[in-house]
mmCIF file of C-alpha atoms in Angstrom:
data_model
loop_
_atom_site.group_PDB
_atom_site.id
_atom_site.type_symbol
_atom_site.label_atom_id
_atom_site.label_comp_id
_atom_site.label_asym_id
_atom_site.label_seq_id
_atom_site.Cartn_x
_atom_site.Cartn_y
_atom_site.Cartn_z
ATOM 1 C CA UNK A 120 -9.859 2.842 16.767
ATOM 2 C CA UNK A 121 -8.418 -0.059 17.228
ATOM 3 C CA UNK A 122 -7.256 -0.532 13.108
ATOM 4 C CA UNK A 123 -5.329 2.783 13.891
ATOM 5 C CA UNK A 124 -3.622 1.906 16.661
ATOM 6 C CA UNK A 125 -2.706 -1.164 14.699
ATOM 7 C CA UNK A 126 -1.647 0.132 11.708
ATOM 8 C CA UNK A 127 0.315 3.064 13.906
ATOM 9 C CA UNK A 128 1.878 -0.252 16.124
ATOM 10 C CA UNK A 129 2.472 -1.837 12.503
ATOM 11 C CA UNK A 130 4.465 1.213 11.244
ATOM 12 C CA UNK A 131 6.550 2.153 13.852
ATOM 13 C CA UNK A 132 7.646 -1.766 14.900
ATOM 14 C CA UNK A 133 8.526 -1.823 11.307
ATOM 15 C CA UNK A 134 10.506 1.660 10.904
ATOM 16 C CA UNK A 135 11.359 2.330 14.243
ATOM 17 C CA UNK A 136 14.852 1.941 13.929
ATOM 18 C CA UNK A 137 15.501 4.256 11.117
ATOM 19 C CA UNK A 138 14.614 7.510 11.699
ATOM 20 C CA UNK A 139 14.092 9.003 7.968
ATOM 21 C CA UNK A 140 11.405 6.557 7.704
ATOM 22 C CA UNK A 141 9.541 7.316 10.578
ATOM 23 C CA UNK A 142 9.573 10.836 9.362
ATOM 24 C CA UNK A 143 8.033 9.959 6.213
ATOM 25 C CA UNK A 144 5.424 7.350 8.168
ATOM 26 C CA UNK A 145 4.205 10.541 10.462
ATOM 27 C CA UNK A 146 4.054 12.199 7.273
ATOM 28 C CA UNK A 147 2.007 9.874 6.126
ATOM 29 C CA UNK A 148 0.096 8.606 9.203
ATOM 30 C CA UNK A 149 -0.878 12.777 9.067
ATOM 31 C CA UNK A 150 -1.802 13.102 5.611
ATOM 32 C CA UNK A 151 -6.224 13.479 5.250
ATOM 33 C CA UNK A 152 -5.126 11.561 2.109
ATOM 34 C CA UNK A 153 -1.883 10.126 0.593
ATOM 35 C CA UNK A 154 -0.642 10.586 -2.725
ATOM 36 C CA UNK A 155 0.322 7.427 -5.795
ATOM 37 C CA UNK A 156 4.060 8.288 -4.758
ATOM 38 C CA UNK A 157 3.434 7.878 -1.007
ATOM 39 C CA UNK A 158 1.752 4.705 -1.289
ATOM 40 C CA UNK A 159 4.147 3.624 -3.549
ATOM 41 C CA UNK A 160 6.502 4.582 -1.364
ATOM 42 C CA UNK A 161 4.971 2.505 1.696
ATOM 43 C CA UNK A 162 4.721 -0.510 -0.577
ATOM 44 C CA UNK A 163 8.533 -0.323 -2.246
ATOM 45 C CA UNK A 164 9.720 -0.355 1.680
ATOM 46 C CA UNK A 165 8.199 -3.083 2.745
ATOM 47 C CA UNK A 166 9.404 -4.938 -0.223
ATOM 48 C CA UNK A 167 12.397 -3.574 0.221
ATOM 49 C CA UNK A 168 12.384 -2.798 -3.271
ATOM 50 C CA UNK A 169 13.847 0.988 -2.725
ATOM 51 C CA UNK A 170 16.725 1.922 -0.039
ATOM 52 C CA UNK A 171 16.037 3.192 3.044
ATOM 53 C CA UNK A 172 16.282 7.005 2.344
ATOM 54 C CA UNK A 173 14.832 6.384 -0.833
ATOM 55 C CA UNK A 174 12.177 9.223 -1.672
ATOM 56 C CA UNK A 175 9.104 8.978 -2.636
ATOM 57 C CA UNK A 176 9.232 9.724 -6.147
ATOM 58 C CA UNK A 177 12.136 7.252 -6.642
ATOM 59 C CA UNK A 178 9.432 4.910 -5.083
ATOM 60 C CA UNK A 179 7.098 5.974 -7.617
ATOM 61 C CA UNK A 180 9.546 5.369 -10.316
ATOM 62 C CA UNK A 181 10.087 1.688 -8.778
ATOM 63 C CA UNK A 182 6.117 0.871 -8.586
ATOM 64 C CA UNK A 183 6.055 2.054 -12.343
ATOM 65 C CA UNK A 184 8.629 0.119 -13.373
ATOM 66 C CA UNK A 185 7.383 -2.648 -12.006
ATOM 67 C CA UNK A 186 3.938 -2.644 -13.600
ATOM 68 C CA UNK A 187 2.728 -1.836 -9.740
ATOM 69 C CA UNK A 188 0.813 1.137 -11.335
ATOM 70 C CA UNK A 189 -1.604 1.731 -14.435
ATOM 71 C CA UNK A 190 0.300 3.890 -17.075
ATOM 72 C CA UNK A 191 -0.475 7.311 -16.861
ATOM 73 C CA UNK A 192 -1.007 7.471 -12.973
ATOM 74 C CA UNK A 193 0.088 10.846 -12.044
ATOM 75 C CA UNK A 194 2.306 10.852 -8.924
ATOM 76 C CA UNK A 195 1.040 13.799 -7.431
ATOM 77 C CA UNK A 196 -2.342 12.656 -7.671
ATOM 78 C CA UNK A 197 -4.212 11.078 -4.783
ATOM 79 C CA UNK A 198 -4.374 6.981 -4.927
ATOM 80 C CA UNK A 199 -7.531 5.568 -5.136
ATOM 81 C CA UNK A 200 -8.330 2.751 -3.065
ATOM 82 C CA UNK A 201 -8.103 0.259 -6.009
ATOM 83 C CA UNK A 202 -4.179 1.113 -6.975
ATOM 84 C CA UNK A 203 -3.344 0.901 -3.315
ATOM 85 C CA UNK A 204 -5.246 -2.889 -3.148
ATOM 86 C CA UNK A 205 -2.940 -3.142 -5.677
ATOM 87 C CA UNK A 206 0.369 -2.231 -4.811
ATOM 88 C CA UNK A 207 -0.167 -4.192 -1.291
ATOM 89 C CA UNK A 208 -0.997 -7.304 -3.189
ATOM 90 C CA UNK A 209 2.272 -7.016 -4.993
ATOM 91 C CA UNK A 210 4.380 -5.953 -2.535
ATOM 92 C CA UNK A 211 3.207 -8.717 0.133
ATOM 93 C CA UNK A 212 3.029 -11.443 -2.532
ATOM 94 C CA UNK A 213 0.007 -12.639 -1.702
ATOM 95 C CA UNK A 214 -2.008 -14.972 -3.234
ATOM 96 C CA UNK A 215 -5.527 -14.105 -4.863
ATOM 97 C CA UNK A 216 -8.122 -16.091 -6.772
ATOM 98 C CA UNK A 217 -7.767 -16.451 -10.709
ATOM 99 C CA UNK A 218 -8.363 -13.279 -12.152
ATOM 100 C CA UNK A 219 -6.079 -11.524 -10.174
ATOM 101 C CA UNK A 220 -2.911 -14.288 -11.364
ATOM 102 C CA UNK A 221 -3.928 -14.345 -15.060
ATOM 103 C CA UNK A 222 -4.269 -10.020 -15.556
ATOM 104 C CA UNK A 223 -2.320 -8.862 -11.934
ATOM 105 C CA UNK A 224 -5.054 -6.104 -12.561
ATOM 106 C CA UNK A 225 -5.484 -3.413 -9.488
ATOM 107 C CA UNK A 226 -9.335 -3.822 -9.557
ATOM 108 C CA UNK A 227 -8.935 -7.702 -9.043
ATOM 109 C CA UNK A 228 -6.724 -7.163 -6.192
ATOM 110 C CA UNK A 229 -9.321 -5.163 -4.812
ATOM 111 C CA UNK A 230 -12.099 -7.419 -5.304
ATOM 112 C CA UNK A 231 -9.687 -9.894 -3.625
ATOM 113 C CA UNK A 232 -9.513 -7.765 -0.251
ATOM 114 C CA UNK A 233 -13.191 -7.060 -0.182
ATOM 115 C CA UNK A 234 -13.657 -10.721 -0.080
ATOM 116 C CA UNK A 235 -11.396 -11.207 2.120
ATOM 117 C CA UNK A 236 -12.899 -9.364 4.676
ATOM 118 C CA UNK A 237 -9.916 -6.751 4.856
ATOM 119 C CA UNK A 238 -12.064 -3.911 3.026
ATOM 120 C CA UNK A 239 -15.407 -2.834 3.938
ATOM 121 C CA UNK A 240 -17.956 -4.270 2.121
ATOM 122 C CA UNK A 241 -19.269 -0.812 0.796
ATOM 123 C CA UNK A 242 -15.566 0.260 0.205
ATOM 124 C CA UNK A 243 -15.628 1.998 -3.821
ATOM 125 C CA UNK A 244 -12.648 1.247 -5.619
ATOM 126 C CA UNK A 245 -12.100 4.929 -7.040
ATOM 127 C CA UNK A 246 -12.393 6.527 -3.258
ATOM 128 C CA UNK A 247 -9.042 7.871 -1.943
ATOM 129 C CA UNK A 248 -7.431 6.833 0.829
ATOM 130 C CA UNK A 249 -5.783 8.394 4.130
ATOM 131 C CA UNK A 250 -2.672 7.111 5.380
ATOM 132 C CA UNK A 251 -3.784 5.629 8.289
ATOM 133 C CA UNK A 252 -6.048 3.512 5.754
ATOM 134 C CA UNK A 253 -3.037 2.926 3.833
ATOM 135 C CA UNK A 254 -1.255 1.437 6.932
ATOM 136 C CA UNK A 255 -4.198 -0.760 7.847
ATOM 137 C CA UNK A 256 -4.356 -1.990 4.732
ATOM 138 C CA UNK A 257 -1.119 -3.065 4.255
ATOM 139 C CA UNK A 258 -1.147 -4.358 7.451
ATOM 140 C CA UNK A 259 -3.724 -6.722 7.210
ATOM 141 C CA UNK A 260 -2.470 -7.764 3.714
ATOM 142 C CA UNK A 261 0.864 -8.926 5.595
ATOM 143 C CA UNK A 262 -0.947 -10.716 8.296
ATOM 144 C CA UNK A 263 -3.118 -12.170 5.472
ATOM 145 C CA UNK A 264 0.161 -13.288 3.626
ATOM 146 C CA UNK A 265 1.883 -14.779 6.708
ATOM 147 C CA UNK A 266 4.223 -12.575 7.867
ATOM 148 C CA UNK A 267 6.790 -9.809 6.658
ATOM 149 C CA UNK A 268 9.195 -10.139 3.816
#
């Protein structure tokens, strides 16, 4: 309960002031599970790397472009745990062990966070993930990394 109401405290002190975004975080706060394209879309704003009413497949676009994503992903298509490790690894810059810097591969990142103590330790790298999860996540990634962007 209380990683909700963090993650929920996280996303609204962080979108609060803009409106379209908090839309799109109830959206996702709602969602039993959130698609590549959301968390893409959580991930590009908190980077800032898409505009504020950006959407979420111009998010999508972004995380691709980037090399945030495997090739292939489908956006439609729920993200598994191990993309989203990924994409908040990226987007909070932090620093993992030496895998993770030579390949920037998802499943490092992942292994990273499980270490870390920010995933559970039975937490499967191909499960999906709700957005509340998603939230947490990133959350504790930022904390992790020393603050916001």
């Amino acid at each position: 309960m209380k990683k909700m109401l963090a993650a929920l405290f996280f996303a609204l002190a962080v979108f609060a002031a803009h409106s379209q975004r908090a839309e799109k975080i109830t959206e996702i706060i709602e969602s039993g599970e959130i698609s590549n394209e959301q968390g893409a879309w959580i991930a590009c704003q908190f980077s800032q790397d898409v505009a504020e009413g950006a959407s979420y497949s111009d998010a999508m676009t972004k995380a691709t472009e980037k090399g945030w994503f495997p090739s292939g992903e489908v956006a439609s298509n729920p993200i598994t745990l191990q993309n989203l490790c990924g994409l908040c690894v990226k987007a909070c810059g932090l620093k993992c062990g030496l895998l993770y810097r030579l390949t920037k591969a998802n499943r490092y990142a992942f292994k990273e966070l499980k270490a870390n103590g920010i995933l559970d330790s039975a937490a499967d790298p191909s499960m999906t993930v709700t957005g509340q999860n998603a939230l947490s996540i990133l959350n504790a990634c930022v904390k992790k990394a020393g603050g916001s962007k």
